[in-house]
mmCIF file with all atom_site columns, C-alpha atoms in Angstrom:
data_model
loop_
_atom_site.group_PDB
_atom_site.id
_atom_site.type_symbol
_atom_site.label_atom_id
_atom_site.label_alt_id
_atom_site.label_comp_id
_atom_site.label_asym_id
_atom_site.label_entity_id
_atom_site.label_seq_id
_atom_site.pdbx_PDB_ins_code
_atom_site.Cartn_x
_atom_site.Cartn_y
_atom_site.Cartn_z
_atom_site.occupancy
_atom_site.B_iso_or_equiv
_atom_site.pdbx_formal_charge
_atom_site.auth_seq_id
_atom_site.auth_comp_id
_atom_site.auth_asym_id
_atom_site.auth_atom_id
_atom_site.pdbx_PDB_model_num
ATOM 1   C CA . MET A 1 1   ? -33.546 -64.549 -39.865 1.00 34.00 ? 1   MET A CA 1
ATOM 2   C CA . GLU A 1 2   ? -34.830 -61.374 -37.646 1.00 38.00 ? 2   GLU A CA 1
ATOM 3   C CA . ASP A 1 3   ? -38.322 -59.812 -38.498 1.00 37.00 ? 3   ASP A CA 1
ATOM 4   C CA . ASP A 1 4   ? -36.765 -55.988 -39.338 1.00 38.00 ? 4   ASP A CA 1
ATOM 5   C CA . GLY A 1 5   ? -37.625 -55.932 -43.073 1.00 40.00 ? 5   GLY A CA 1
ATOM 6   C CA . TYR A 1 6   ? -37.861 -59.533 -44.491 1.00 38.00 ? 6   TYR A CA 1
ATOM 7   C CA . ILE A 1 7   ? -40.387 -59.685 -46.906 1.00 42.00 ? 7   ILE A CA 1
ATOM 8   C CA . PRO A 1 8   ? -41.986 -63.649 -47.137 1.00 43.00 ? 8   PRO A CA 1
ATOM 9   C CA . HIS A 1 9   ? -41.954 -64.797 -50.688 1.00 46.00 ? 9   HIS A CA 1
ATOM 10  C CA . GLU A 1 10  ? -45.577 -65.966 -50.689 1.00 50.00 ? 10  GLU A CA 1
ATOM 11  C CA . ASP A 1 11  ? -47.315 -62.742 -49.796 1.00 57.00 ? 11  ASP A CA 1
ATOM 12  C CA . VAL A 1 12  ? -44.847 -60.853 -52.649 1.00 62.00 ? 12  VAL A CA 1
ATOM 13  C CA . GLU A 1 13  ? -45.947 -60.484 -55.908 1.00 67.00 ? 13  GLU A CA 1
ATOM 14  C CA . LEU A 1 14  ? -43.297 -59.981 -59.287 1.00 72.00 ? 14  LEU A CA 1
ATOM 15  C CA . ASP A 1 15  ? -44.333 -57.528 -62.084 1.00 73.00 ? 15  ASP A CA 1
ATOM 16  C CA . THR A 1 16  ? -41.521 -57.203 -64.799 1.00 77.00 ? 16  THR A CA 1
ATOM 17  C CA . GLU A 1 17  ? -45.038 -55.676 -67.190 1.00 82.00 ? 17  GLU A CA 1
ATOM 18  C CA . VAL A 1 18  ? -44.563 -52.866 -64.803 1.00 86.00 ? 18  VAL A CA 1
ATOM 19  C CA . ARG A 1 19  ? -48.921 -52.540 -64.273 1.00 90.00 ? 19  ARG A CA 1
ATOM 20  C CA . LEU A 1 20  ? -48.504 -49.666 -61.588 1.00 93.00 ? 20  LEU A CA 1
ATOM 21  C CA . GLU A 1 21  ? -51.380 -48.834 -59.565 1.00 92.00 ? 21  GLU A CA 1
ATOM 22  C CA . SER A 1 22  ? -50.170 -45.547 -58.053 1.00 94.00 ? 22  SER A CA 1
ATOM 23  C CA . PRO A 1 23  ? -50.648 -42.925 -59.879 1.00 96.00 ? 23  PRO A CA 1
ATOM 24  C CA . ARG A 1 24  ? -47.081 -41.333 -57.673 1.00 96.00 ? 24  ARG A CA 1
ATOM 25  C CA . LEU A 1 25  ? -45.586 -44.218 -59.090 1.00 97.00 ? 25  LEU A CA 1
ATOM 26  C CA . ILE A 1 26  ? -46.764 -43.740 -62.650 1.00 97.00 ? 26  ILE A CA 1
ATOM 27  C CA . LEU A 1 27  ? -45.746 -40.479 -62.663 1.00 97.00 ? 27  LEU A CA 1
ATOM 28  C CA . LEU A 1 28  ? -41.918 -41.414 -61.785 1.00 97.00 ? 28  LEU A CA 1
ATOM 29  C CA . HIS A 1 29  ? -42.285 -44.813 -64.445 1.00 97.00 ? 29  HIS A CA 1
ATOM 30  C CA . ASP A 1 30  ? -43.179 -41.798 -67.085 1.00 96.00 ? 30  ASP A CA 1
ATOM 31  C CA . LEU A 1 31  ? -40.360 -39.308 -65.896 1.00 97.00 ? 31  LEU A CA 1
ATOM 32  C CA . TRP A 1 32  ? -37.897 -42.248 -66.314 1.00 98.00 ? 32  TRP A CA 1
ATOM 33  C CA . ARG A 1 33  ? -38.890 -43.600 -69.574 1.00 96.00 ? 33  ARG A CA 1
ATOM 34  C CA . GLY A 1 34  ? -38.686 -39.808 -71.425 1.00 97.00 ? 34  GLY A CA 1
ATOM 35  C CA . LYS A 1 35  ? -35.081 -39.563 -70.223 1.00 97.00 ? 35  LYS A CA 1
ATOM 36  C CA . CYS A 1 36  ? -34.147 -43.006 -72.045 1.00 97.00 ? 36  CYS A CA 1
ATOM 37  C CA . ARG A 1 37  ? -32.912 -41.989 -75.216 1.00 92.00 ? 37  ARG A CA 1
ATOM 38  C CA . ASP A 1 38  ? -31.338 -43.364 -78.107 1.00 93.00 ? 38  ASP A CA 1
ATOM 39  C CA . GLY A 1 39  ? -31.653 -47.148 -76.245 1.00 90.00 ? 39  GLY A CA 1
ATOM 40  C CA . HIS A 1 40  ? -29.647 -45.591 -73.402 1.00 97.00 ? 40  HIS A CA 1
ATOM 41  C CA . LEU A 1 41  ? -30.682 -45.937 -70.083 1.00 98.00 ? 41  LEU A CA 1
ATOM 42  C CA . PRO A 1 42  ? -30.398 -42.625 -67.845 1.00 98.00 ? 42  PRO A CA 1
ATOM 43  C CA . ALA A 1 43  ? -28.050 -41.428 -65.164 1.00 98.00 ? 43  ALA A CA 1
ATOM 44  C CA . ARG A 1 44  ? -28.349 -40.647 -61.487 1.00 97.00 ? 44  ARG A CA 1
ATOM 45  C CA . ARG A 1 45  ? -27.209 -37.258 -62.639 1.00 97.00 ? 45  ARG A CA 1
ATOM 46  C CA . ASP A 1 46  ? -30.182 -37.003 -65.567 1.00 97.00 ? 46  ASP A CA 1
ATOM 47  C CA . PHE A 1 47  ? -32.816 -36.326 -62.416 1.00 97.00 ? 47  PHE A CA 1
ATOM 48  C CA . ASP A 1 48  ? -33.854 -33.294 -60.613 1.00 95.00 ? 48  ASP A CA 1
ATOM 49  C CA . PRO A 1 49  ? -35.664 -33.541 -57.412 1.00 93.00 ? 49  PRO A CA 1
ATOM 50  C CA . PRO A 1 50  ? -37.924 -30.720 -58.394 1.00 94.00 ? 50  PRO A CA 1
ATOM 51  C CA . GLU A 1 51  ? -39.237 -32.615 -60.746 1.00 94.00 ? 51  GLU A CA 1
ATOM 52  C CA . MET A 1 52  ? -39.701 -35.578 -58.635 1.00 95.00 ? 52  MET A CA 1
ATOM 53  C CA . LYS A 1 53  ? -41.777 -33.579 -56.150 1.00 95.00 ? 53  LYS A CA 1
ATOM 54  C CA . GLU A 1 54  ? -44.734 -35.519 -55.682 1.00 95.00 ? 54  GLU A CA 1
ATOM 55  C CA . VAL A 1 55  ? -43.030 -38.621 -55.253 1.00 97.00 ? 55  VAL A CA 1
ATOM 56  C CA . LEU A 1 56  ? -39.594 -37.375 -53.489 1.00 96.00 ? 56  LEU A CA 1
ATOM 57  C CA . GLY A 1 57  ? -40.665 -38.920 -49.914 1.00 97.00 ? 57  GLY A CA 1
ATOM 58  C CA . ALA A 1 58  ? -41.179 -42.247 -51.060 1.00 98.00 ? 58  ALA A CA 1
ATOM 59  C CA . ILE A 1 59  ? -38.367 -42.582 -53.387 1.00 98.00 ? 59  ILE A CA 1
ATOM 60  C CA . PHE A 1 60  ? -35.086 -44.799 -52.517 1.00 98.00 ? 60  PHE A CA 1
ATOM 61  C CA . LEU A 1 61  ? -31.403 -44.974 -54.774 1.00 98.00 ? 61  LEU A CA 1
ATOM 62  C CA . THR A 1 62  ? -29.409 -48.042 -54.491 1.00 98.00 ? 62  THR A CA 1
ATOM 63  C CA . GLU A 1 63  ? -25.981 -48.499 -55.659 1.00 98.00 ? 63  GLU A CA 1
ATOM 64  C CA . TYR A 1 64  ? -24.700 -52.338 -56.558 1.00 98.00 ? 64  TYR A CA 1
ATOM 65  C CA . VAL A 1 65  ? -21.839 -53.074 -54.884 1.00 98.00 ? 65  VAL A CA 1
ATOM 66  C CA . PRO A 1 66  ? -20.128 -55.818 -56.860 1.00 97.00 ? 66  PRO A CA 1
ATOM 67  C CA . GLU A 1 67  ? -17.468 -56.959 -54.572 1.00 98.00 ? 67  GLU A CA 1
ATOM 68  C CA . LEU A 1 68  ? -20.854 -58.148 -52.393 1.00 96.00 ? 68  LEU A CA 1
ATOM 69  C CA . ASP A 1 69  ? -23.339 -58.558 -55.848 1.00 95.00 ? 69  ASP A CA 1
ATOM 70  C CA . ASP A 1 70  ? -25.415 -56.516 -53.774 1.00 97.00 ? 70  ASP A CA 1
ATOM 71  C CA . PHE A 1 71  ? -26.913 -53.520 -53.447 1.00 98.00 ? 71  PHE A CA 1
ATOM 72  C CA . ARG A 1 72  ? -26.993 -50.829 -50.607 1.00 98.00 ? 72  ARG A CA 1
ATOM 73  C CA . TYR A 1 73  ? -29.009 -48.290 -50.056 1.00 98.00 ? 73  TYR A CA 1
ATOM 74  C CA . THR A 1 74  ? -27.956 -44.563 -50.325 1.00 98.00 ? 74  THR A CA 1
ATOM 75  C CA . LEU A 1 75  ? -31.217 -42.318 -49.740 1.00 98.00 ? 75  LEU A CA 1
ATOM 76  C CA . ILE A 1 76  ? -34.276 -43.387 -48.198 1.00 98.00 ? 76  ILE A CA 1
ATOM 77  C CA . GLY A 1 77  ? -37.130 -40.884 -48.542 1.00 98.00 ? 77  GLY A CA 1
ATOM 78  C CA . THR A 1 78  ? -39.106 -40.144 -45.653 1.00 97.00 ? 78  THR A CA 1
ATOM 79  C CA . GLU A 1 79  ? -41.931 -41.173 -46.173 1.00 97.00 ? 79  GLU A CA 1
ATOM 80  C CA . ILE A 1 80  ? -40.785 -44.610 -46.413 1.00 95.00 ? 80  ILE A CA 1
ATOM 81  C CA . VAL A 1 81  ? -38.936 -44.193 -42.843 1.00 95.00 ? 81  VAL A CA 1
ATOM 82  C CA . LYS A 1 82  ? -41.852 -43.190 -41.455 1.00 94.00 ? 82  LYS A CA 1
ATOM 83  C CA . TRP A 1 83  ? -43.837 -46.457 -42.749 1.00 90.00 ? 83  TRP A CA 1
ATOM 84  C CA . VAL A 1 84  ? -41.115 -48.746 -41.450 1.00 87.00 ? 84  VAL A CA 1
ATOM 85  C CA . GLY A 1 85  ? -40.064 -46.972 -38.305 1.00 88.00 ? 85  GLY A CA 1
ATOM 86  C CA . VAL A 1 86  ? -36.220 -46.841 -39.106 1.00 91.00 ? 86  VAL A CA 1
ATOM 87  C CA . ASP A 1 87  ? -33.975 -45.043 -41.568 1.00 96.00 ? 87  ASP A CA 1
ATOM 88  C CA . ASN A 1 88  ? -31.894 -48.199 -43.326 1.00 96.00 ? 88  ASN A CA 1
ATOM 89  C CA . THR A 1 89  ? -29.883 -46.310 -45.385 1.00 98.00 ? 89  THR A CA 1
ATOM 90  C CA . GLY A 1 90  ? -25.959 -47.318 -45.512 1.00 98.00 ? 90  GLY A CA 1
ATOM 91  C CA . ARG A 1 91  ? -27.624 -50.784 -44.779 1.00 98.00 ? 91  ARG A CA 1
ATOM 92  C CA . LEU A 1 92  ? -27.474 -53.514 -47.766 1.00 98.00 ? 92  LEU A CA 1
ATOM 93  C CA . VAL A 1 93  ? -30.866 -54.920 -49.648 1.00 96.00 ? 93  VAL A CA 1
ATOM 94  C CA . GLY A 1 94  ? -29.446 -58.663 -48.825 1.00 94.00 ? 94  GLY A CA 1
ATOM 95  C CA . GLU A 1 95  ? -29.482 -57.778 -44.958 1.00 95.00 ? 95  GLU A CA 1
ATOM 96  C CA . LEU A 1 96  ? -32.574 -56.286 -45.206 1.00 91.00 ? 96  LEU A CA 1
ATOM 97  C CA . PHE A 1 97  ? -34.655 -58.877 -47.321 1.00 87.00 ? 97  PHE A CA 1
ATOM 98  C CA . GLY A 1 98  ? -32.302 -61.889 -47.782 1.00 89.00 ? 98  GLY A CA 1
ATOM 99  C CA . GLU A 1 99  ? -31.731 -64.136 -51.367 1.00 89.00 ? 99  GLU A CA 1
ATOM 100 C CA . HIS A 1 100 ? -34.739 -63.288 -52.765 1.00 85.00 ? 100 HIS A CA 1
ATOM 101 C CA . GLY A 1 101 ? -34.785 -59.285 -52.281 1.00 89.00 ? 101 GLY A CA 1
ATOM 102 C CA . ARG A 1 102 ? -31.312 -59.550 -53.496 1.00 92.00 ? 102 ARG A CA 1
ATOM 103 C CA . SER A 1 103 ? -32.461 -61.338 -56.229 1.00 90.00 ? 103 SER A CA 1
ATOM 104 C CA . PHE A 1 104 ? -35.369 -58.843 -57.451 1.00 90.00 ? 104 PHE A CA 1
ATOM 105 C CA . TYR A 1 105 ? -32.466 -56.503 -57.659 1.00 94.00 ? 105 TYR A CA 1
ATOM 106 C CA . ARG A 1 106 ? -30.231 -58.398 -59.788 1.00 94.00 ? 106 ARG A CA 1
ATOM 107 C CA . LEU A 1 107 ? -33.248 -59.096 -62.117 1.00 91.00 ? 107 LEU A CA 1
ATOM 108 C CA . VAL A 1 108 ? -34.023 -55.232 -62.571 1.00 94.00 ? 108 VAL A CA 1
ATOM 109 C CA . ARG A 1 109 ? -29.506 -54.636 -62.808 1.00 96.00 ? 109 ARG A CA 1
ATOM 110 C CA . THR A 1 110 ? -29.030 -57.596 -65.339 1.00 93.00 ? 110 THR A CA 1
ATOM 111 C CA . SER A 1 111 ? -32.323 -56.780 -67.552 1.00 92.00 ? 111 SER A CA 1
ATOM 112 C CA . GLY A 1 112 ? -31.861 -53.271 -67.443 1.00 95.00 ? 112 GLY A CA 1
ATOM 113 C CA . LYS A 1 113 ? -35.335 -53.015 -67.198 1.00 94.00 ? 113 LYS A CA 1
ATOM 114 C CA . PRO A 1 114 ? -38.187 -51.919 -64.457 1.00 95.00 ? 114 PRO A CA 1
ATOM 115 C CA . ALA A 1 115 ? -40.071 -53.470 -62.179 1.00 93.00 ? 115 ALA A CA 1
ATOM 116 C CA . ARG A 1 116 ? -42.730 -53.923 -59.987 1.00 91.00 ? 116 ARG A CA 1
ATOM 117 C CA . ILE A 1 117 ? -43.405 -56.114 -57.088 1.00 89.00 ? 117 ILE A CA 1
ATOM 118 C CA . HIS A 1 118 ? -46.543 -55.354 -54.552 1.00 87.00 ? 118 HIS A CA 1
ATOM 119 C CA . GLY A 1 119 ? -47.649 -57.361 -51.696 1.00 85.00 ? 119 GLY A CA 1
ATOM 120 C CA . THR A 1 120 ? -48.236 -57.061 -47.427 1.00 83.00 ? 120 THR A CA 1
ATOM 121 C CA . VAL A 1 121 ? -44.982 -56.482 -45.755 1.00 77.00 ? 121 VAL A CA 1
ATOM 122 C CA . HIS A 1 122 ? -43.841 -58.252 -42.835 1.00 67.00 ? 122 HIS A CA 1
ATOM 123 C CA . TRP A 1 123 ? -41.837 -55.200 -40.121 1.00 64.00 ? 123 TRP A CA 1
ATOM 124 C CA . ARG A 1 124 ? -42.598 -55.238 -37.018 1.00 58.00 ? 124 ARG A CA 1
ATOM 125 C CA . ASP A 1 125 ? -46.420 -55.878 -36.440 1.00 61.00 ? 125 ASP A CA 1
ATOM 126 C CA . LYS A 1 126 ? -47.147 -53.924 -39.589 1.00 58.00 ? 126 LYS A CA 1
ATOM 127 C CA . ARG A 1 127 ? -48.957 -57.133 -41.630 1.00 61.00 ? 127 ARG A CA 1
ATOM 128 C CA . HIS A 1 128 ? -51.902 -54.881 -42.117 1.00 74.00 ? 128 HIS A CA 1
ATOM 129 C CA . VAL A 1 129 ? -49.553 -52.837 -44.440 1.00 84.00 ? 129 VAL A CA 1
ATOM 130 C CA . ARG A 1 130 ? -49.436 -53.218 -47.953 1.00 86.00 ? 130 ARG A CA 1
ATOM 131 C CA . PHE A 1 131 ? -47.124 -51.826 -50.583 1.00 91.00 ? 131 PHE A CA 1
ATOM 132 C CA . GLU A 1 132 ? -46.326 -51.247 -54.111 1.00 93.00 ? 132 GLU A CA 1
ATOM 133 C CA . LEU A 1 133 ? -42.476 -50.666 -55.255 1.00 94.00 ? 133 LEU A CA 1
ATOM 134 C CA . LEU A 1 134 ? -40.940 -49.915 -58.454 1.00 96.00 ? 134 LEU A CA 1
ATOM 135 C CA . ALA A 1 135 ? -37.641 -50.433 -59.696 1.00 96.00 ? 135 ALA A CA 1
ATOM 136 C CA . LEU A 1 136 ? -35.925 -48.418 -62.369 1.00 98.00 ? 136 LEU A CA 1
ATOM 137 C CA . PRO A 1 137 ? -32.048 -49.251 -63.817 1.00 98.00 ? 137 PRO A CA 1
ATOM 138 C CA . LEU A 1 138 ? -29.943 -45.979 -63.775 1.00 98.00 ? 138 LEU A CA 1
ATOM 139 C CA . ALA A 1 139 ? -26.786 -46.503 -65.900 1.00 98.00 ? 139 ALA A CA 1
ATOM 140 C CA . ASP A 1 140 ? -23.784 -43.991 -65.371 1.00 97.00 ? 140 ASP A CA 1
ATOM 141 C CA . ASP A 1 141 ? -22.756 -44.641 -68.938 1.00 97.00 ? 141 ASP A CA 1
ATOM 142 C CA . GLY A 1 142 ? -25.710 -45.541 -70.157 1.00 97.00 ? 142 GLY A CA 1
ATOM 143 C CA . VAL A 1 143 ? -25.624 -49.350 -70.802 1.00 97.00 ? 143 VAL A CA 1
ATOM 144 C CA . THR A 1 144 ? -24.252 -50.740 -67.418 1.00 97.00 ? 144 THR A CA 1
ATOM 145 C CA . VAL A 1 145 ? -26.563 -50.497 -64.462 1.00 98.00 ? 145 VAL A CA 1
ATOM 146 C CA . ASP A 1 146 ? -24.908 -49.081 -61.819 1.00 98.00 ? 146 ASP A CA 1
ATOM 147 C CA . ARG A 1 147 ? -27.885 -47.476 -59.396 1.00 98.00 ? 147 ARG A CA 1
ATOM 148 C CA . ILE A 1 148 ? -30.894 -48.348 -58.908 1.00 98.00 ? 148 ILE A CA 1
ATOM 149 C CA . MET A 1 149 ? -33.783 -45.707 -57.964 1.00 98.00 ? 149 MET A CA 1
ATOM 150 C CA . GLY A 1 150 ? -37.527 -46.838 -57.045 1.00 97.00 ? 150 GLY A CA 1
ATOM 151 C CA . ALA A 1 151 ? -39.918 -45.574 -55.194 1.00 98.00 ? 151 ALA A CA 1
ATOM 152 C CA . THR A 1 152 ? -42.581 -47.817 -52.403 1.00 96.00 ? 152 THR A CA 1
ATOM 153 C CA . ILE A 1 153 ? -45.496 -46.220 -51.490 1.00 96.00 ? 153 ILE A CA 1
ATOM 154 C CA . TYR A 1 154 ? -47.623 -47.968 -48.192 1.00 93.00 ? 154 TYR A CA 1
ATOM 155 C CA . TRP A 1 155 ? -51.276 -47.872 -47.699 1.00 90.00 ? 155 TRP A CA 1
ATOM 156 C CA . LEU A 1 156 ? -53.371 -49.504 -44.203 1.00 87.00 ? 156 LEU A CA 1
ATOM 157 C CA . GLU A 1 157 ? -55.121 -52.701 -45.972 1.00 76.00 ? 157 GLU A CA 1
ATOM 158 C CA . SER A 1 158 ? -58.409 -52.796 -45.955 1.00 68.00 ? 158 SER A CA 1
ATOM 159 C CA . PHE A 1 159 ? -60.709 -54.785 -43.746 1.00 56.00 ? 159 PHE A CA 1
ATOM 160 C CA . ALA A 1 160 ? -64.217 -54.265 -45.544 1.00 49.00 ? 160 ALA A CA 1
#
């Protein structure tokens, strides 16, 4: 697999307890939780950009593509594009991150629960960059996850 987004398994930790470190991701998670009502998941239409202004540049949105059992990026925030160096809107999670990337998104989809991954990125010689990603399930009908909204925060690794 070419090195344009692949994150090796050993450099990434899955966290289904969602122990967030970034204040911006905590804010997004709290907003999402506030929109979960009566055991139903929020839909994309439940979120307005102005209420997410603190994290808007770090937001991404995927839609589930059932015939491929994969997820297509339909929105990628400007901060993500800046750190990654390319806008991957329209591309599939599987083509960017391989089977383990798809597995992460499938976990969020099938569980209907948020999840977090964090670790070191491996794009275009940016191995000194760390990240924290929060993935949140969305469902137009309140039950069946058809989109995943999330945000990714990047920072330079400290060598001190």
